[in-house]
């Protein structure tokens, strides 16, 4: 009897103390190679089957072990339509193979006696990418006597041929439980021929359960067969499951690792003060540095103007500041992490840039112009900027040096081309007065003034908490970063120096709307940021607010 299944509604998933989220497959959808289905904190991606992904449905008990994966479907028969509670599955048409060309290799248990193997590159396999740690439950259909694998591809290392070096049973198979539709645990046994895969004696329609780690990538599949999948239910760990802090310091970066390339897009070699001559294409050399921690990739760009063309990548950068001087972020009470020197690039971040020589009464003058970035514009193509890409959700804290100029400092989400909301960025900065961060030395430093609060509405760092300053600043910008997003940090009309950054996976920034550091709450400042006494007459600042002192 022919049956046709039509999707109607998704069953409610039971909620525990920690909010669950799910990504379940839909019977009415046609799935393609590489397609992703996502929830808030995880993604499941279909492999490269190279043929066709098929959907199906299997009847389950509404009160049974698989009920959380169930959906109500309509079963069309010769006797009419009727509702049926089922799990919707997807399955590829090819067995997983460890070669890109169909028919080469036979999955993870190939490679002529090697004790490790490649991850599948085509066939029926699945990839999980959680951005937070937590309990993962994946609905699967596993045929009898077929080797099942769950591999943490982030932990695995490979040799020059792409074979996994770490023995699979010990390092790459995580603890898991597979149950049949009634909830009974199924015993999977290891088989020497499967190179670490585990086998069930009978067909399993059940759930793969394991503890997923934020930022890791997991492959799961079976060899010699096509593994079916319903999707997943994910329960992030309580409290955001914050991980260990990752730190990168500019002072430790070797500028010999920078690279030099030629930019042509949006660069012109002629024009006037009103605009470029687009018939005269130009070039600029730009230097790029890349640094990584476990979960962050930082890319820095420096593009000197045409009359300061660098001959080596390192020439485009300056490592500034002193190890324990008053331009170092090393005051213990307020500087965490502590930094000494910062890297400063050259050039303003611009989408269009033009230069030309102009004859004047005083001789030849070199003119440089560009279009300043504004919210909504394409991201800068040249100049000095910093880009941060995070693998997982977490808290990103960048240590910066900002020139005096009263211009905004933006942290821009590339996906929206808009600065982050000012109220979402925590600011903690020192001003340059008679000294920078402190008086004294690295062992006995005393902070002069530390202004802490949220980013000013106009994004000018010097205006934090309503203070009007036109002094260089150094300090910290902290914000919540989302997984797999690009964040650009720059000043559209100047350059931002970078001491370094720290990143804590998980959790979000707790914005402390402190107007000034408590240690200085009894101090009074004039509009130049200088400490004054009670006998001072005029406009003063105390606790971040302006008053007229008579």
Coordinates of C-alpha atoms in Angstrom, one line a residue:
X1 CA 0.0 0.0 0.0
X2 CA 1.5 3.3 -1.0
X3 CA 1.9 5.9 1.7
X4 CA 2.7 9.6 1.3
X5 CA 3.8 11.6 4.4
X6 CA 3.0 15.4 4.7
X7 CA 4.4 17.6 7.4
X8 CA 1.8 19.2 9.7
X9 CA 3.3 20.4 13.0
X10 CA 6.2 20.0 15.3
X11 CA 5.7 18.4 18.7
X12 CA 6.6 20.5 21.7
X13 CA 9.9 19.5 23.2
X14 CA 10.1 19.1 26.9
X15 CA 12.1 21.9 28.6
X16 CA 14.5 21.2 31.4
X17 CA 16.1 23.7 33.9
X18 CA 18.5 24.7 31.1
X19 CA 16.6 25.7 27.9
X20 CA 16.7 23.1 25.2
X21 CA 17.0 23.9 21.5
X22 CA 16.5 21.7 18.5
X23 CA 17.1 21.5 14.8
X24 CA 14.9 18.7 13.3
X25 CA 14.5 17.8 9.7
X26 CA 11.3 18.6 7.8
X27 CA 9.6 16.1 5.5
X28 CA 8.4 18.7 3.1
X29 CA 12.0 20.1 2.4
X30 CA 14.4 19.0 -0.3
X31 CA 17.9 18.9 1.2
X32 CA 21.1 19.5 -0.7
X33 CA 24.7 18.7 -0.2
X34 CA 26.3 20.9 2.5
X35 CA 22.9 22.3 3.6
X36 CA 22.7 23.5 7.2
X37 CA 19.9 23.3 9.8
X38 CA 20.5 25.4 12.9
X39 CA 19.3 26.4 16.3
X40 CA 20.6 29.3 18.4
X41 CA 23.8 27.7 19.5
X42 CA 24.5 24.8 17.1
X43 CA 24.4 23.8 13.4
X44 CA 24.1 20.4 11.8
X45 CA 25.4 20.2 8.2
X46 CA 24.8 17.5 5.7
X47 CA 27.8 16.0 4.0
X48 CA 28.7 15.8 0.3
X49 CA 26.5 12.9 -0.9
X50 CA 27.1 13.8 -4.5
X51 CA 23.8 12.2 -5.5
X52 CA 20.6 12.8 -3.5
X53 CA 19.4 13.3 0.1
X54 CA 16.1 11.5 0.8
X55 CA 13.5 12.2 3.5
X56 CA 11.4 9.6 5.2
X57 CA 9.3 9.1 8.3
X58 CA 9.1 6.4 11.0
X59 CA 6.2 5.9 13.4
X60 CA 7.1 6.4 17.1
X61 CA 5.3 6.3 20.4
X62 CA 4.2 9.8 21.6
X63 CA 5.2 8.9 25.1
X64 CA 8.3 7.0 24.2
X65 CA 12.0 7.7 24.2
X66 CA 12.0 9.3 20.7
X67 CA 9.0 11.5 21.4
X68 CA 11.1 14.6 21.6
X69 CA 12.2 14.1 18.0
X70 CA 8.6 13.4 16.8
X71 CA 6.3 15.3 14.5
X72 CA 2.7 14.8 13.5
X73 CA 2.4 13.8 9.9
X74 CA -0.5 12.9 7.7
X75 CA -0.5 9.4 6.2
X76 CA -2.4 9.2 2.9
X77 CA -3.7 5.7 2.2
X78 CA -6.3 4.2 0.0
X79 CA -8.7 4.4 3.0
X80 CA -8.1 8.1 3.4
X81 CA -5.8 10.4 5.4
X82 CA -4.9 9.9 9.0
X83 CA -2.6 11.6 11.5
X84 CA 0.5 9.7 12.6
X85 CA 3.2 10.7 15.1
X86 CA 6.6 10.0 13.4
X87 CA 10.2 11.1 13.3
X88 CA 11.3 12.6 10.0
X89 CA 14.7 11.4 8.8
X90 CA 17.2 12.3 6.1
X91 CA 19.5 9.8 4.5
X92 CA 22.1 10.1 1.7
X93 CA 22.3 7.9 -1.3
X94 CA 26.0 6.9 -1.1
X95 CA 28.1 5.3 1.6
X96 CA 30.7 7.6 3.1
X97 CA 34.1 7.6 1.4
X98 CA 37.4 9.1 2.4
X99 CA 38.1 10.4 -1.1
X100 CA 36.5 13.2 -3.0
X101 CA 35.8 11.0 -6.0
X102 CA 32.9 8.6 -5.5
X103 CA 34.1 5.0 -5.5
X104 CA 37.6 5.5 -4.1
X105 CA 38.2 4.3 -0.6
X106 CA 35.7 2.7 1.7
X107 CA 35.3 5.1 4.6
X108 CA 37.3 5.3 7.8
X109 CA 38.3 1.6 7.8
X110 CA 40.4 1.7 4.7
X111 CA 44.0 2.8 3.9
X112 CA 45.8 -0.6 3.6
X113 CA 46.4 -1.4 7.3
X114 CA 46.9 2.1 8.6
X115 CA 45.7 2.4 12.2
X116 CA 44.0 5.7 11.4
X117 CA 42.1 7.1 8.5
X118 CA 40.7 10.2 6.8
X119 CA 37.4 11.8 7.6
X120 CA 34.7 11.2 4.9
X121 CA 34.7 13.6 2.0
X122 CA 31.6 12.3 0.2
X123 CA 28.6 10.1 0.9
X124 CA 26.1 10.0 3.8
X125 CA 27.7 11.7 6.8
X126 CA 26.9 14.6 9.1
X127 CA 28.7 17.5 10.8
X128 CA 27.8 19.1 14.1
X129 CA 29.2 22.6 15.0
X130 CA 28.1 23.8 18.5
X131 CA 29.0 27.3 19.6
X132 CA 28.4 26.6 23.2
X133 CA 29.2 23.5 25.4
X134 CA 26.4 21.3 26.5
X135 CA 24.5 18.0 26.2
X136 CA 24.0 16.9 22.6
X137 CA 21.3 14.3 21.6
X138 CA 21.2 13.3 17.9
X139 CA 18.5 11.0 16.5
X140 CA 19.9 8.3 14.3
X141 CA 19.0 5.1 12.4
X142 CA 22.0 2.7 12.3
X143 CA 21.9 -0.6 10.4
X144 CA 23.1 -3.8 12.1
X145 CA 26.7 -4.7 11.9
X146 CA 27.8 -1.4 10.4
X147 CA 30.7 0.5 12.1
X148 CA 29.5 3.7 13.7
X149 CA 31.8 6.7 14.3
X150 CA 31.6 9.9 16.3
X151 CA 34.8 11.8 15.7
X152 CA 35.9 15.1 17.3
X153 CA 37.6 16.6 14.2
X154 CA 38.9 19.5 16.3
X155 CA 40.9 17.2 18.6
X156 CA 42.2 14.9 15.8
X157 CA 45.5 15.6 14.2
X158 CA 46.4 14.4 10.7
X159 CA 49.5 13.5 8.9
X160 CA 50.7 15.0 5.5
X161 CA 48.4 12.5 3.7
X162 CA 45.3 13.5 5.7
X163 CA 45.2 10.4 7.9
X164 CA 44.2 10.9 11.5
X165 CA 47.2 10.3 13.7
X166 CA 45.5 9.8 17.1
X167 CA 44.1 6.3 17.5
X168 CA 40.3 6.6 17.1
X169 CA 39.1 4.5 20.1
X170 CA 41.1 6.4 22.7
X171 CA 40.9 10.0 21.5
X172 CA 38.2 10.6 19.0
X173 CA 35.2 8.5 20.1
X174 CA 33.4 10.4 22.8
X175 CA 31.3 8.7 25.5
X176 CA 27.8 8.1 24.1
X177 CA 24.7 6.0 24.6
X178 CA 22.5 4.6 21.8
X179 CA 19.0 3.4 22.6
X180 CA 16.3 1.8 20.6
X181 CA 12.8 3.2 20.2
X182 CA 11.7 1.9 23.6
X183 CA 14.5 3.5 25.5
X184 CA 16.6 0.3 26.1
X185 CA 20.3 0.8 25.9
X186 CA 22.0 -0.8 22.9
X187 CA 25.5 -2.3 23.4
X188 CA 28.0 -1.3 20.7
X189 CA 31.1 -3.4 20.4
X190 CA 34.5 -2.5 18.9
X191 CA 35.8 -4.5 16.0
X192 CA 39.4 -4.6 15.0
X193 CA 38.5 -4.4 11.3
X194 CA 36.6 -1.2 11.8
X195 CA 39.6 0.8 13.1
X196 CA 37.8 2.2 16.0
X197 CA 34.2 2.1 14.8
X198 CA 31.6 0.5 17.0
X199 CA 29.0 -2.0 15.8
X200 CA 25.4 -2.9 17.0
X201 CA 24.1 -6.5 16.5
X202 CA 20.7 -5.3 15.5
X203 CA 19.3 -2.2 13.7
X204 CA 19.1 0.8 16.0
X205 CA 16.6 3.6 15.9
X206 CA 17.7 5.7 18.7
X207 CA 19.7 8.6 20.1
X208 CA 23.4 9.4 20.2
X209 CA 24.2 11.3 23.4
X210 CA 27.5 13.0 24.2
X211 CA 28.9 16.1 25.8
X212 CA 29.7 18.7 23.1
X213 CA 32.4 21.3 23.5
X214 CA 32.0 24.8 22.2
X215 CA 33.8 25.5 19.0
X216 CA 34.6 21.8 18.2
X217 CA 33.5 20.1 15.0
X218 CA 32.0 16.6 15.2
X219 CA 31.6 14.1 12.3
X220 CA 29.2 11.1 12.7
X221 CA 28.5 8.4 10.2
X222 CA 28.7 4.7 9.6
X223 CA 30.8 2.9 7.0
X224 CA 29.5 0.5 4.4
X225 CA 26.0 1.9 4.8
X226 CA 23.9 5.1 5.0
X227 CA 23.3 6.5 8.5
X228 CA 19.9 8.1 8.9
X229 CA 19.4 11.2 11.1
X230 CA 16.4 13.0 12.6
X231 CA 18.3 16.1 13.7
X232 CA 19.4 17.1 17.2
X233 CA 18.3 18.4 20.6
X234 CA 20.9 20.5 22.4
X235 CA 21.0 21.7 26.0
X236 CA 23.7 24.4 26.5
X237 CA 25.5 24.1 29.8
X238 CA 24.2 26.3 32.7
X239 CA 25.8 29.7 33.1
X240 CA 27.2 29.8 29.5
X241 CA 30.0 27.4 30.4
X242 CA 32.7 29.9 30.3
X243 CA 36.1 28.5 29.3
X244 CA 39.7 29.5 30.0
X245 CA 40.8 33.0 29.0
X246 CA 42.8 33.2 25.7
X247 CA 45.3 36.0 25.4
X248 CA 47.3 37.5 22.6
X249 CA 49.9 40.3 23.0
X250 CA 51.1 42.5 20.2
X251 CA 54.5 42.8 21.9
X252 CA 55.1 39.1 21.3
X253 CA 54.2 39.1 17.6
X254 CA 57.1 38.6 15.1
X255 CA 56.6 41.2 12.3
X256 CA 58.7 39.0 10.1
X257 CA 55.5 36.9 9.8
X258 CA 53.6 39.8 8.2
X259 CA 52.8 39.7 4.5
X260 CA 52.8 42.3 1.8
X261 CA 50.3 42.6 -1.1
X262 CA 49.2 45.1 -3.7
X263 CA 45.8 46.7 -3.5
X264 CA 44.1 48.0 -6.6
X265 CA 40.4 48.0 -5.9
X266 CA 39.2 51.6 -5.1
X267 CA 42.7 53.0 -5.5
X268 CA 43.4 55.9 -7.9
X269 CA 46.5 57.8 -9.0
X270 CA 44.8 61.1 -9.8
X271 CA 42.0 63.5 -9.0
X272 CA 41.2 66.7 -7.3
X273 CA 40.0 67.7 -3.8
X274 CA 36.5 67.0 -5.0
X275 CA 37.1 63.4 -6.1
X276 CA 39.2 60.8 -7.8
X277 CA 40.0 60.5 -11.5
X278 CA 38.6 57.0 -12.1
X279 CA 40.4 56.8 -15.4
X280 CA 43.7 56.7 -13.5
X281 CA 43.9 53.4 -11.6
X282 CA 46.5 53.3 -8.8
X283 CA 48.1 50.8 -6.4
X284 CA 49.1 50.7 -2.8
X285 CA 51.1 48.2 -0.8
X286 CA 49.4 46.9 2.3
X287 CA 50.8 44.8 5.1
X288 CA 48.7 42.1 6.9
X289 CA 49.3 40.3 10.2
X290 CA 47.3 37.3 11.4
X291 CA 47.3 36.0 14.9
X292 CA 45.2 33.2 16.4
X293 CA 44.2 31.8 19.7
X294 CA 42.0 28.7 20.3
X295 CA 38.8 30.5 19.3
X296 CA 39.8 33.8 17.8
X297 CA 41.5 34.8 14.5
X298 CA 42.7 38.4 14.5
X299 CA 43.7 40.1 11.2
X300 CA 45.4 43.5 11.2
X301 CA 45.8 45.7 8.1
X302 CA 48.3 48.6 7.6
X303 CA 48.3 50.6 4.3
X304 CA 50.7 53.5 4.2
X305 CA 50.1 56.2 1.7
X306 CA 51.8 56.1 -1.7
X307 CA 54.6 58.4 -0.7
X308 CA 55.6 56.1 2.1
X309 CA 55.6 52.8 0.3
X310 CA 57.1 50.0 2.5
X311 CA 59.8 47.8 1.1
X312 CA 59.1 45.0 3.6
X313 CA 55.9 44.0 5.4
X314 CA 57.3 45.0 8.8
X315 CA 58.0 48.6 7.6
X316 CA 54.2 49.3 7.5
X317 CA 54.0 48.8 11.3
X318 CA 55.3 50.4 14.4
X319 CA 55.7 48.7 17.8
X320 CA 55.2 51.6 20.2
X321 CA 55.3 52.2 23.9
X322 CA 57.7 51.1 26.6
X323 CA 57.8 47.9 28.6
X324 CA 57.1 49.5 32.0
X325 CA 56.6 53.2 31.1
X326 CA 53.6 55.4 31.6
X327 CA 52.0 54.3 28.3
X328 CA 51.8 50.6 29.4
X329 CA 48.6 49.0 30.7
X330 CA 50.1 47.4 33.8
X331 CA 48.4 49.1 36.7
X332 CA 47.3 45.9 38.7
X333 CA 44.0 47.2 40.0
X334 CA 42.6 48.3 36.6
X335 CA 44.6 46.4 33.9
X336 CA 43.5 42.8 33.3
X337 CA 45.2 41.4 31.3
X338 CA 48.3 43.6 31.5
X339 CA 50.1 44.8 28.3
X340 CA 53.1 46.9 27.5
X341 CA 53.6 47.8 23.9
X342 CA 51.1 48.2 21.1
X343 CA 51.2 47.8 17.3
X344 CA 50.1 50.8 15.2
X345 CA 49.3 50.6 11.5
X346 CA 49.2 53.4 8.9
X347 CA 46.6 54.9 6.7
X348 CA 42.9 55.7 7.3
X349 CA 40.3 52.9 6.8
X350 CA 38.8 53.9 3.4
X351 CA 36.7 52.3 0.7
X352 CA 38.1 54.7 -2.0
X353 CA 41.5 56.4 -1.9
X354 CA 43.3 58.7 -4.3
X355 CA 46.6 60.6 -4.4
X356 CA 48.2 63.0 -6.8
X357 CA 51.0 65.6 -7.0
X358 CA 50.0 69.3 -7.3
X359 CA 52.2 72.2 -8.3
X360 CA 52.0 75.1 -5.9
X361 CA 53.9 78.4 -5.4
X362 CA 56.1 76.5 -3.0
X363 CA 56.8 73.6 -5.3
X364 CA 55.3 70.2 -5.7
X365 CA 52.9 69.0 -3.0
X366 CA 51.6 65.4 -2.6
X367 CA 47.9 65.3 -2.0
X368 CA 46.1 62.4 -0.3
X369 CA 42.3 62.0 -0.1
X370 CA 39.8 59.3 0.7
X371 CA 36.2 58.6 1.6
X372 CA 35.6 58.1 5.3
X373 CA 33.6 55.1 6.4
X374 CA 30.0 55.6 7.5
X375 CA 27.6 53.0 8.9
X376 CA 26.0 51.0 6.2
X377 CA 29.0 51.3 3.8
X378 CA 31.1 48.4 2.5
X379 CA 33.8 47.5 5.0
X380 CA 37.2 49.3 4.5
X381 CA 39.4 47.9 1.8
X382 CA 42.6 49.6 3.0
X383 CA 44.1 51.6 5.9
X384 CA 44.6 50.6 9.5
X385 CA 42.0 48.3 11.0
X386 CA 41.6 45.2 13.1
X387 CA 39.3 42.3 12.3
X388 CA 38.3 39.6 14.9
X389 CA 36.6 36.3 14.0
X390 CA 35.4 34.1 16.8
X391 CA 34.6 30.4 16.5
X392 CA 32.3 30.4 19.5
X393 CA 30.2 32.8 21.6
X394 CA 32.2 34.6 24.2
X395 CA 33.5 37.9 25.7
X396 CA 36.1 39.7 23.6
X397 CA 38.2 42.4 25.4
X398 CA 40.6 44.4 23.2
X399 CA 43.3 46.7 24.6
X400 CA 43.7 49.8 22.5
X401 CA 45.6 53.1 22.1
X402 CA 43.6 55.9 20.5
X403 CA 44.9 59.2 19.2
X404 CA 43.4 62.5 20.2
X405 CA 41.1 63.7 17.5
X406 CA 37.5 63.5 18.8
X407 CA 36.6 61.0 16.1
X408 CA 34.5 57.8 16.7
X409 CA 35.9 54.4 17.4
X410 CA 33.7 51.7 16.0
X411 CA 33.3 48.0 16.5
X412 CA 31.4 47.0 13.4
X413 CA 29.5 43.7 12.8
X414 CA 30.4 42.9 9.2
X415 CA 27.1 41.1 8.6
X416 CA 25.1 44.3 9.3
X417 CA 27.7 46.9 8.4
X418 CA 26.6 48.7 11.5
X419 CA 28.5 49.6 14.7
X420 CA 27.5 47.6 17.8
X421 CA 25.1 49.4 20.0
X422 CA 27.1 51.8 22.2
X423 CA 25.4 50.6 25.3
X424 CA 26.7 47.0 24.6
X425 CA 30.4 48.0 24.8
X426 CA 32.1 48.3 28.1
X427 CA 34.8 51.0 28.1
X428 CA 37.7 51.4 30.6
X429 CA 40.3 54.0 29.6
X430 CA 43.1 56.2 30.9
X431 CA 43.7 59.7 29.6
X432 CA 47.0 61.3 28.7
X433 CA 47.4 64.2 31.1
X434 CA 50.8 64.9 32.7
X435 CA 51.3 61.2 32.3
X436 CA 49.4 58.3 30.8
X437 CA 48.2 55.4 32.9
X438 CA 50.1 55.8 36.2
X439 CA 52.9 57.4 38.1
X440 CA 55.9 55.3 39.1
X441 CA 57.2 52.1 37.6
X442 CA 56.0 48.5 36.9
X443 CA 56.4 47.5 40.6
X444 CA 55.0 50.6 42.2
X445 CA 52.5 52.2 39.9
X446 CA 49.7 54.6 41.0
X447 CA 46.8 55.2 38.6
X448 CA 46.1 58.8 37.8
X449 CA 42.6 58.5 36.5
X450 CA 40.5 55.6 35.1
X451 CA 37.2 56.3 33.4
X452 CA 34.9 53.3 33.3
X453 CA 31.4 53.0 31.8
X454 CA 29.6 52.3 28.5
X455 CA 30.6 53.6 25.1
X456 CA 29.5 57.2 24.5
X457 CA 26.5 57.6 22.2
X458 CA 28.8 59.4 19.6
X459 CA 31.4 56.6 19.9
X460 CA 34.1 59.0 20.9
X461 CA 36.2 57.3 23.6
X462 CA 37.3 60.6 25.1
X463 CA 33.6 61.4 25.8
X464 CA 33.0 58.3 28.1
X465 CA 30.6 59.4 30.9
X466 CA 30.1 62.8 29.4
X467 CA 33.7 63.9 29.9
X468 CA 35.0 66.3 27.2
X469 CA 38.6 65.5 26.4
X470 CA 40.9 65.7 23.4
X471 CA 43.7 63.6 24.7
X472 CA 45.0 60.3 23.6
X473 CA 43.5 57.3 25.5
X474 CA 44.6 53.8 26.3
X475 CA 42.5 51.1 27.8
X476 CA 40.0 48.4 27.1
X477 CA 36.9 47.8 25.0
X478 CA 34.8 44.7 26.0
X479 CA 31.8 43.3 24.2
X480 CA 29.9 40.0 23.6
X481 CA 31.0 38.3 20.4
X482 CA 28.9 35.8 18.5
X483 CA 30.3 32.7 16.9
X484 CA 31.4 32.8 13.3
X485 CA 31.0 36.6 13.0
X486 CA 33.5 39.2 11.8
X487 CA 34.0 42.3 13.9
X488 CA 36.0 45.3 12.6
X489 CA 37.7 47.7 15.1
X490 CA 38.8 51.1 13.6
X491 CA 38.6 54.8 13.8
X492 CA 37.5 56.0 10.3
X493 CA 39.6 59.2 10.4
X494 CA 42.7 57.9 12.2
X495 CA 44.5 54.8 13.5
X496 CA 43.9 52.5 16.5
X497 CA 46.8 50.9 18.2
X498 CA 46.4 47.4 19.5
X499 CA 48.1 46.1 22.7
X500 CA 46.4 42.8 22.4
X501 CA 43.1 41.0 23.2
X502 CA 41.7 38.4 25.5
X503 CA 38.7 36.1 24.9
X504 CA 36.6 34.0 27.3
X505 CA 34.4 31.4 25.6
X506 CA 30.8 31.4 26.8
X507 CA 28.7 33.9 28.6
X508 CA 28.1 37.6 27.8
X509 CA 29.5 40.9 28.9
X510 CA 28.1 42.2 32.2
X511 CA 27.9 45.9 31.4
X512 CA 29.0 47.9 34.5
X513 CA 27.7 51.4 34.0
X514 CA 30.3 52.9 36.4
X515 CA 30.9 56.5 35.8
X516 CA 34.4 56.5 37.3
X517 CA 36.6 54.1 39.2
X518 CA 35.6 54.0 42.9
X519 CA 39.1 54.8 44.0
X520 CA 38.8 58.2 42.4
X521 CA 35.2 59.1 43.2
X522 CA 36.2 61.8 45.6
X523 CA 38.5 63.6 43.0
X524 CA 37.5 66.7 41.1
X525 CA 38.7 67.4 37.6
X526 CA 38.6 70.4 35.3
X527 CA 37.6 70.0 31.6
X528 CA 41.3 69.3 30.8
X529 CA 41.2 66.2 33.0
X530 CA 43.5 67.8 35.6
X531 CA 42.8 67.2 39.3
X532 CA 41.7 70.4 41.1
X533 CA 40.8 71.4 44.6
X534 CA 37.6 72.6 46.3
X535 CA 38.7 76.2 45.7
X536 CA 38.7 75.8 41.9
X537 CA 36.2 78.1 40.2
X538 CA 34.4 77.0 37.0
X539 CA 33.1 73.8 35.4
X540 CA 34.4 70.7 37.0
X541 CA 33.8 66.9 36.7
X542 CA 33.1 64.7 39.7
X543 CA 31.9 61.1 39.4
X544 CA 31.6 61.5 35.7
X545 CA 29.2 64.5 35.9
X546 CA 29.7 68.1 35.2
X547 CA 29.1 70.8 37.8
X548 CA 29.7 74.5 38.2
X549 CA 31.9 75.1 41.2
X550 CA 31.7 78.6 42.7

